[in-house]
PDB file of C-alpha atoms in Angstrom:
ATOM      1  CA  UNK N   1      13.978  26.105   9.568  1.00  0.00           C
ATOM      2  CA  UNK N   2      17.381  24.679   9.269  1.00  0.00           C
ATOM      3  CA  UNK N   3      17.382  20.728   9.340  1.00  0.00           C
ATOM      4  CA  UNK N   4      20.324  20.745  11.718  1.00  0.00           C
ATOM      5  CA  UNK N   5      17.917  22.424  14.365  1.00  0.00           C
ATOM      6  CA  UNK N   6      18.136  20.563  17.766  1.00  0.00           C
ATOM      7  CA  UNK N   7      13.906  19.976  18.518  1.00  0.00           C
ATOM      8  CA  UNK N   8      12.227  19.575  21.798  1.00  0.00           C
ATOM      9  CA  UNK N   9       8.708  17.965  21.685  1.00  0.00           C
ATOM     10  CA  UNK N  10       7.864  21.425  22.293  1.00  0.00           C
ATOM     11  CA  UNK N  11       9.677  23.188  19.230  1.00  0.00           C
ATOM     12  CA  UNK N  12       9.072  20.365  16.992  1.00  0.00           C
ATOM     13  CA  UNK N  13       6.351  22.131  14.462  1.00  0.00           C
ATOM     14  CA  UNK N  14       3.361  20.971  14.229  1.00  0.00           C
ATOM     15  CA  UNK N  15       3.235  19.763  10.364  1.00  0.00           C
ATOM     16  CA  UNK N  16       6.958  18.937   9.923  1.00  0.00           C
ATOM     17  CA  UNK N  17       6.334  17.347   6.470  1.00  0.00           C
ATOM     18  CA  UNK N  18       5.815  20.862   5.319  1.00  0.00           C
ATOM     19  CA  UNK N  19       7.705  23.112   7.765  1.00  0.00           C
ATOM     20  CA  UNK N  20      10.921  23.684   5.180  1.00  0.00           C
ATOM     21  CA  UNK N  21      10.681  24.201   1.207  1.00  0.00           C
ATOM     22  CA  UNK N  22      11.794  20.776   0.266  1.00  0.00           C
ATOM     23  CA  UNK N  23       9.597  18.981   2.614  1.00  0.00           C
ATOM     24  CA  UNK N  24       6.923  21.249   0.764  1.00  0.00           C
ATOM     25  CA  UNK N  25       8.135  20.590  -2.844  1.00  0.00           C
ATOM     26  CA  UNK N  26       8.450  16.668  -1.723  1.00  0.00           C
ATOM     27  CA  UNK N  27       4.631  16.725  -0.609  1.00  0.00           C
ATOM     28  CA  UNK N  28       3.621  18.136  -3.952  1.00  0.00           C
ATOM     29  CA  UNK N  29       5.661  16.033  -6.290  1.00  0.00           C
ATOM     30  CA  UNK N  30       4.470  13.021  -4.596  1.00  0.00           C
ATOM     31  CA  UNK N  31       0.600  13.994  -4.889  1.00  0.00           C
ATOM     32  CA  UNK N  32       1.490  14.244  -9.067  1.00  0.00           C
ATOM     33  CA  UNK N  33       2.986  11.181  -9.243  1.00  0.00           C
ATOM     34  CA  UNK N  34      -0.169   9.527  -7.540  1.00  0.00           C
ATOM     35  CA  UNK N  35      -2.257  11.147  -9.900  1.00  0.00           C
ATOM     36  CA  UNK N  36       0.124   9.085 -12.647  1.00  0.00           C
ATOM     37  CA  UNK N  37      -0.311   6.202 -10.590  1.00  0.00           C
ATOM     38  CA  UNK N  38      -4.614   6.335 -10.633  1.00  0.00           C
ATOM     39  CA  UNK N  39      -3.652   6.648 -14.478  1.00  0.00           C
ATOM     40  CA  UNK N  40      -2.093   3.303 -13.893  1.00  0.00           C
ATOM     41  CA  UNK N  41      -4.403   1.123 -12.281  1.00  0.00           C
ATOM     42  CA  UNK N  42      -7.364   2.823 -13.945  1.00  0.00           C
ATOM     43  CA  UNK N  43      -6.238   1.593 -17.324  1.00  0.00           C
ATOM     44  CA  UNK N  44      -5.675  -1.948 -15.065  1.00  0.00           C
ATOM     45  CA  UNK N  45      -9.427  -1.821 -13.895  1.00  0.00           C
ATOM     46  CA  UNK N  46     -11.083  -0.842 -17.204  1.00  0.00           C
ATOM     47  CA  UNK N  47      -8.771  -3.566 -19.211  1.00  0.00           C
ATOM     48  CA  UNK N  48      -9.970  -6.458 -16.205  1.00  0.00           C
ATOM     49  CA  UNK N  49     -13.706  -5.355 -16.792  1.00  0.00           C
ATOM     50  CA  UNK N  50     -13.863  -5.709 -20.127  1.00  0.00           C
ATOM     51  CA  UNK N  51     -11.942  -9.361 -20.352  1.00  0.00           C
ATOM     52  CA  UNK N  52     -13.748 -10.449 -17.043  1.00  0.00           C
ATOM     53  CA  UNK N  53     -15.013 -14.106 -17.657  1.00  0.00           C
ATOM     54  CA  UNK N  54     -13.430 -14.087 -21.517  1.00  0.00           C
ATOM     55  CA  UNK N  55     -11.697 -16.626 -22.762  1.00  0.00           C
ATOM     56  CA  UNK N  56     -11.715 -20.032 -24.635  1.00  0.00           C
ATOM     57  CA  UNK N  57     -15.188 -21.362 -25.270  1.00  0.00           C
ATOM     58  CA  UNK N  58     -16.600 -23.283 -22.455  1.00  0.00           C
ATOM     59  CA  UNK N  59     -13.699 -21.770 -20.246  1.00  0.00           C
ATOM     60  CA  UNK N  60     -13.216 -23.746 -16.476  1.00  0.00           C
ATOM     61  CA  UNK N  61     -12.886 -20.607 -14.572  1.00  0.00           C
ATOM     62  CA  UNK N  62     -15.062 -17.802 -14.076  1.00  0.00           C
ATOM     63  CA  UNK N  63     -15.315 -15.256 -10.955  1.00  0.00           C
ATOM     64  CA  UNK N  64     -18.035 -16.853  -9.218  1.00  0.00           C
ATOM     65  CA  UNK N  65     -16.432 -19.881  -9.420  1.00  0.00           C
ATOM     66  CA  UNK N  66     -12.918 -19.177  -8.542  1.00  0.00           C
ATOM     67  CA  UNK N  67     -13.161 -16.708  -6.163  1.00  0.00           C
ATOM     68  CA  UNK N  68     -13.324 -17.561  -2.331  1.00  0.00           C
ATOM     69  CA  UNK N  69     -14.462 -13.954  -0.298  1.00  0.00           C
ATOM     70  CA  UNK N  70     -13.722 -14.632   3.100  1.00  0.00           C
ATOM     71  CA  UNK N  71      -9.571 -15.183   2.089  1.00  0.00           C
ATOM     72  CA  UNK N  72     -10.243 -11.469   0.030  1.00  0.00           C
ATOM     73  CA  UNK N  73     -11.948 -10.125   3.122  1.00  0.00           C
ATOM     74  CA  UNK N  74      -8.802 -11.513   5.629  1.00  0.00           C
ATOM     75  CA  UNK N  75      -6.234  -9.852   2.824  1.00  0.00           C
ATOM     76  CA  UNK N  76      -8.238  -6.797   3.656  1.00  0.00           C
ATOM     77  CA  UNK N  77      -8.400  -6.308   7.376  1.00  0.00           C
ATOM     78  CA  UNK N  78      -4.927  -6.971   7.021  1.00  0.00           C
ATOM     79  CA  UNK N  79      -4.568  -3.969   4.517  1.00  0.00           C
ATOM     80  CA  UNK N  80      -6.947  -1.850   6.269  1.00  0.00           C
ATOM     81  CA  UNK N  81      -5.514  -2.273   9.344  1.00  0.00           C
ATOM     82  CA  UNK N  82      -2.232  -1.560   8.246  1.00  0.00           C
ATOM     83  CA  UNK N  83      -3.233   1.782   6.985  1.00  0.00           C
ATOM     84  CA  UNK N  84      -4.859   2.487  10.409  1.00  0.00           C
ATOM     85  CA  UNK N  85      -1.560   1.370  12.219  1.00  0.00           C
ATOM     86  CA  UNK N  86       0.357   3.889  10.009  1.00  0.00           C
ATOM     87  CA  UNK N  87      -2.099   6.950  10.546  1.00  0.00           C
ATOM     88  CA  UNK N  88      -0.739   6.290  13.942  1.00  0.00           C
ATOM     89  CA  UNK N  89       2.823   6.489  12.865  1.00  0.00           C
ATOM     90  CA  UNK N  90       2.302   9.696  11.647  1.00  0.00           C
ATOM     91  CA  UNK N  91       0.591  10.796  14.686  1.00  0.00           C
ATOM     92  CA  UNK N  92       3.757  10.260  16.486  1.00  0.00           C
ATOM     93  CA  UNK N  93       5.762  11.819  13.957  1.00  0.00           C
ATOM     94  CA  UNK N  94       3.661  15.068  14.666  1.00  0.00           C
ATOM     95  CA  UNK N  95       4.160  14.647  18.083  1.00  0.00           C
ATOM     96  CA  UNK N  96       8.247  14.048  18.262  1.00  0.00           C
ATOM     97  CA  UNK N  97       8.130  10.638  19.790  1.00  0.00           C
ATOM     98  CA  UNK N  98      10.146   8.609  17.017  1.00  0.00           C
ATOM     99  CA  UNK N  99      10.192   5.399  18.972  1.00  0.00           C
ATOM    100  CA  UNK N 100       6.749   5.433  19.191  1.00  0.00           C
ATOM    101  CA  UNK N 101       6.376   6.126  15.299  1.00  0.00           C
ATOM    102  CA  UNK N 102       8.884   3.263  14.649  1.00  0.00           C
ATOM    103  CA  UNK N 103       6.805   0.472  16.383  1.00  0.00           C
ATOM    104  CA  UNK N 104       3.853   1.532  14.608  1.00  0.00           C
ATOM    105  CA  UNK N 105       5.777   1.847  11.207  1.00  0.00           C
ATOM    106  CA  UNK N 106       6.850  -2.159  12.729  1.00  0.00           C
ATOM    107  CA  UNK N 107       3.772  -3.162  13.491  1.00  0.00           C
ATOM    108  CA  UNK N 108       2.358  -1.842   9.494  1.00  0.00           C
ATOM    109  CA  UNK N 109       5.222  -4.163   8.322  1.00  0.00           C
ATOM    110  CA  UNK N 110       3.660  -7.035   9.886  1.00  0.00           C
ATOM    111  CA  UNK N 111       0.718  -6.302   8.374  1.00  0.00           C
ATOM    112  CA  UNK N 112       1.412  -5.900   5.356  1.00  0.00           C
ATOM    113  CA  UNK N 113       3.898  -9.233   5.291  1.00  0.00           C
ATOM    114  CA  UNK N 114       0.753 -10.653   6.108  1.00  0.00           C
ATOM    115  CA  UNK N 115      -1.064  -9.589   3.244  1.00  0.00           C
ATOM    116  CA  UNK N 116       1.583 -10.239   1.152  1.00  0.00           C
ATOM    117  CA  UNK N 117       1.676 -14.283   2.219  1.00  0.00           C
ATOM    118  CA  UNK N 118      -1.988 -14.462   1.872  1.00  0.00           C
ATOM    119  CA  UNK N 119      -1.513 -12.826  -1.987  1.00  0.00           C
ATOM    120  CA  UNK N 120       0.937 -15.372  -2.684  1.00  0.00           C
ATOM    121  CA  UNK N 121      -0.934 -18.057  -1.468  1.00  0.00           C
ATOM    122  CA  UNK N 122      -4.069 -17.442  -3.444  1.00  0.00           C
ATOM    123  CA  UNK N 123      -1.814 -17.045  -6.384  1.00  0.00           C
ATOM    124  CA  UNK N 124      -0.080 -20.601  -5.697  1.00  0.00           C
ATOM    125  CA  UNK N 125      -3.879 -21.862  -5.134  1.00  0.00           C
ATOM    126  CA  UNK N 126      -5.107 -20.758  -8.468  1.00  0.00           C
ATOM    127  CA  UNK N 127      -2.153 -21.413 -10.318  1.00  0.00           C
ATOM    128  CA  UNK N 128      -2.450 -25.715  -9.080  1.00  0.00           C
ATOM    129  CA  UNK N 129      -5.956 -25.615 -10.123  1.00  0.00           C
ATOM    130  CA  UNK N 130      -4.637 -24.285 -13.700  1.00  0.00           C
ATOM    131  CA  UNK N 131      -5.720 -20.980 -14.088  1.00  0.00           C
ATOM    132  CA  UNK N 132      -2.337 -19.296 -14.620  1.00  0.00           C
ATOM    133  CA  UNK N 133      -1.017 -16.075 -16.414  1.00  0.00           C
ATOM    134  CA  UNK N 134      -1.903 -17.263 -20.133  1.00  0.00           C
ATOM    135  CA  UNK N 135      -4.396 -19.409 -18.762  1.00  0.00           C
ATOM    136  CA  UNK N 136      -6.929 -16.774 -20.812  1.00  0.00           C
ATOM    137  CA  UNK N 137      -7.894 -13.269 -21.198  1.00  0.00           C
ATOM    138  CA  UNK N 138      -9.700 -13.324 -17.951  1.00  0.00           C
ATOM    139  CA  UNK N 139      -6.530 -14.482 -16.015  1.00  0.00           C
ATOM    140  CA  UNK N 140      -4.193 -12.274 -17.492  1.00  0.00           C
ATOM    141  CA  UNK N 141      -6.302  -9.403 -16.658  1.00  0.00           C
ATOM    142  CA  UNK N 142      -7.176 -10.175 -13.515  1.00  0.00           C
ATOM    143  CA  UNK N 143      -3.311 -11.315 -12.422  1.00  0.00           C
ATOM    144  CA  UNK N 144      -2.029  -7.877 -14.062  1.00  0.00           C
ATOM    145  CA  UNK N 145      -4.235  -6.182 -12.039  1.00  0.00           C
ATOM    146  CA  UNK N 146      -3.872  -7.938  -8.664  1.00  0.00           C
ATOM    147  CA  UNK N 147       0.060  -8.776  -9.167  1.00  0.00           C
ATOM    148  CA  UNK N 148       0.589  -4.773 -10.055  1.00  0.00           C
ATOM    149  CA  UNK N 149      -1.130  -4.062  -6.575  1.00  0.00           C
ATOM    150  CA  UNK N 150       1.213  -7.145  -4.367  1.00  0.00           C
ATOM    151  CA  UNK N 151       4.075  -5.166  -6.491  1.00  0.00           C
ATOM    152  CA  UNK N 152       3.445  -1.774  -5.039  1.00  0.00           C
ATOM    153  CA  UNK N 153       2.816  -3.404  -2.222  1.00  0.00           C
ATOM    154  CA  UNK N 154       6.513  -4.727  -1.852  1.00  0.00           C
ATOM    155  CA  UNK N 155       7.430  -1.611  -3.103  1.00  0.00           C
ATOM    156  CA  UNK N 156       5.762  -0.112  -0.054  1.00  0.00           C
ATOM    157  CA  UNK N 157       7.177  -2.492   2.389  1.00  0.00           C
ATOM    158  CA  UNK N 158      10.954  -1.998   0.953  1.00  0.00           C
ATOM    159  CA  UNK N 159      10.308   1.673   1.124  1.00  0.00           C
ATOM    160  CA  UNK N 160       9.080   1.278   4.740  1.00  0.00           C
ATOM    161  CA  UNK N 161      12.049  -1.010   6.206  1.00  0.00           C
ATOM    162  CA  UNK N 162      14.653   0.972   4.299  1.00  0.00           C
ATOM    163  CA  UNK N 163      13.536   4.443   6.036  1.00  0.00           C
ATOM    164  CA  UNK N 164      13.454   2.670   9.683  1.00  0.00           C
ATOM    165  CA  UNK N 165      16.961   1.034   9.446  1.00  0.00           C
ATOM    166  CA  UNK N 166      18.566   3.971   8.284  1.00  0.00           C
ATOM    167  CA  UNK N 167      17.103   6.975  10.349  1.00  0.00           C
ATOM    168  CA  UNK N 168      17.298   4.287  13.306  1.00  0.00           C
ATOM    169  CA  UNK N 169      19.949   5.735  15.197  1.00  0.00           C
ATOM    170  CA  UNK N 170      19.266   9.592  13.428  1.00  0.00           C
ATOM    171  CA  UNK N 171      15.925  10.193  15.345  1.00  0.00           C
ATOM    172  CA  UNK N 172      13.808  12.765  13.809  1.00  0.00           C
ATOM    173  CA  UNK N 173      14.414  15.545  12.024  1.00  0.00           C
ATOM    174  CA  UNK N 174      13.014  17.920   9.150  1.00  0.00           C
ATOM    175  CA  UNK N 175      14.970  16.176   6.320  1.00  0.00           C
ATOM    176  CA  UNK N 176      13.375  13.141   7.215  1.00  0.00           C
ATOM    177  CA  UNK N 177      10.083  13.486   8.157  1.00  0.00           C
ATOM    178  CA  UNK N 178       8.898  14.618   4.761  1.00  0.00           C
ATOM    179  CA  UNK N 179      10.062  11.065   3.386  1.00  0.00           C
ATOM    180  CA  UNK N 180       8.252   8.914   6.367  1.00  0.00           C
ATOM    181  CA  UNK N 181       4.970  11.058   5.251  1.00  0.00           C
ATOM    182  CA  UNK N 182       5.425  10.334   1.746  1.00  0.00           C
ATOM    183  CA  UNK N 183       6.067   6.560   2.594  1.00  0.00           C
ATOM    184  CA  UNK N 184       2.579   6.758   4.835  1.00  0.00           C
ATOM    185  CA  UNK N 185       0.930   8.672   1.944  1.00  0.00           C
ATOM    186  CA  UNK N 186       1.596   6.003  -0.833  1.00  0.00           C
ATOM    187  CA  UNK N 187       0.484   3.233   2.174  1.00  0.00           C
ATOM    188  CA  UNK N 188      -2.550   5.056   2.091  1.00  0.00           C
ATOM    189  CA  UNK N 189      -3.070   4.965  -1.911  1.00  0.00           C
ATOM    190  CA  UNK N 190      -1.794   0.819  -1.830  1.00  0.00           C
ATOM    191  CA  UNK N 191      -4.672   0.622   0.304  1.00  0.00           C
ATOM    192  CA  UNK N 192      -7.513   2.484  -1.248  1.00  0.00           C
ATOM    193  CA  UNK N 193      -6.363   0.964  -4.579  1.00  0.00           C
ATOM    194  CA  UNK N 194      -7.118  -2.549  -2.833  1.00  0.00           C
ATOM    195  CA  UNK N 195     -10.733  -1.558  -1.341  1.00  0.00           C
ATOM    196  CA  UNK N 196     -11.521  -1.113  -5.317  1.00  0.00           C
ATOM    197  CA  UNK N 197      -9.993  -4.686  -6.278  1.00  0.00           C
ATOM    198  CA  UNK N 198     -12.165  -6.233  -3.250  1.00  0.00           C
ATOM    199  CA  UNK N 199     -15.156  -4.570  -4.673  1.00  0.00           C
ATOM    200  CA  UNK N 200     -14.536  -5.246  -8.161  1.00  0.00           C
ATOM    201  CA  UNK N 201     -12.780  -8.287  -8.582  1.00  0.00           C
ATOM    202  CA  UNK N 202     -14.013 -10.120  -5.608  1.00  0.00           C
ATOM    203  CA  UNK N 203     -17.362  -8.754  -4.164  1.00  0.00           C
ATOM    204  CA  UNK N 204     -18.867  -7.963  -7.815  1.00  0.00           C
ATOM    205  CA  UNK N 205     -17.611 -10.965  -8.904  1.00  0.00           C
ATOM    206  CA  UNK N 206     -18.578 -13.906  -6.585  1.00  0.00           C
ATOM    207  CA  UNK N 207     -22.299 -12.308  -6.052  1.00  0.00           C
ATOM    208  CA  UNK N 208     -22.346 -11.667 -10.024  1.00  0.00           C
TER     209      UNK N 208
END
C-alpha cells in the first residue's frame, strides 16, 4: 500500500502497523531492541538483589524500614492504568478514528506525569531522610534500578507528546501508525518492567 493512499474507516486495514514493509521491518526491529532492553534491567534486578540491605555496619536504612507500599501501590495504578488507557489508543488507531486515539494517547500522558511526580517525590522523601545515591550499596542499587525505570519513563512520555504534536494536523496514515504502535509497545514494556520493581523492591521488601 502506498502511504499517500487517501483511507476511509472502511479501507483503513485492519493491522496498519504491519500493512506496508517498513511498518513490518519497524515492528521487528523494535521487538530486538526490547529484548536488549530485558538485558538491561535484568542485569539492574540481579545487581539490586544481591546489594539489597548491604552497606556500612549497623546501616539506618533497610527495605522494611524505608519503604512505604501504599505510595508504590498509587505509582502503580497510575502505571497500570496508563497502559490500559493506551491499549485503547491503539484500538482507535485500528479503527481510523485519530481523534479518538489522541485523547487516549492524552489521557496516558496524564498518567504517566502522574507517576512521574509521585517518583520524584519519593526520591526527594528519601533523599531528606539521608539515604541518597552513595548513601550505600543498597541505595545505589536500588536508585539505579528505580531512576533507570522514571528515565524510560520520560523517555516514553517525550516519545508520546512528540508523535501527537507533530501528526496533529497529518491525521493517520501508514507511515505513521507503525511509530504510534511502537510508542504503545515500549508503554507496554515501561509498565511490565514496573510490576517487577513493585514486587521486588517494594512488596518483597517491606513483608521481608
Amino acid at each position: 500500500m502506498d502511504f499517500n493512499t487517501k483511507f476511509t474507516p472502511h479501507t483503513w486495514p485492519d493491522h496498519p502497523e504491519q500493512a506496508t514493509m517498513e511498518g513490518k521491518n519497524k515492528v521487528v526491529g523494535f521487538w530486538i531492541f526490547l529484548a536488549c532492553e530485558v538485558v538491561l534491567f535484568a542485569s539492574l534486578f540481579a545487581t539490586y538483589l544481591a546489594l539489597k540491605n548491604k552497606g556500612p555496619a549497623g546501616m539506618e536504612f533497610t527495605t522494611q524500614g524505608l519503604f512505604e507500599l501504599p505510595l508504590a501501590f498509587a505509582m502503580t495504578m497510575l502505571l497500570l492504568t496508563s497502559s490500559l488507557t493506551s491499549v485503547y489508543a491503539i484500538y482507535h488507531m485500528r479503527n481510523f478514528n485519530f481523534k479518538a486515539m489522541q485523547t487516549w494517547l492524552g489521557i496516558t500522558l496524564l498518567l504517566g506525569l502522574g507517576f512521574l511526580g509521585l517518583e520524584i517525590y519519593e526520591f526527594n522523601h528519601y533523599v531528606h531522610l539521608g539515604f541518597t545515591f552513595n548513601q550505600s550499596a543498597f541505595s545505589t542499587a536500588f536508585y539505579s534500578l528505580v531512576g533507570t525505570h522514571g528515565f524510560h519513563v520520560t523517555l516514553g512520555l517525550v516519545w508520546i507528546a512528540t508523535l501527537m504534536l507533530r501528526n496533529a494536523k497529518r491525521g493517520l496514515n501508514l507511515y505513521n501508525a507503525p511509530k504510534f504502535f511502537v510508542a504503545a509497545l515500549y508503554w507496554h514494556f515501561i509498565d511490565v518492567v514496573w510490576v517487577f520493581i513493585f514486587t521486588v523492591v517494594y512488596l518483597m521488601g517491606v513483608i521481608g
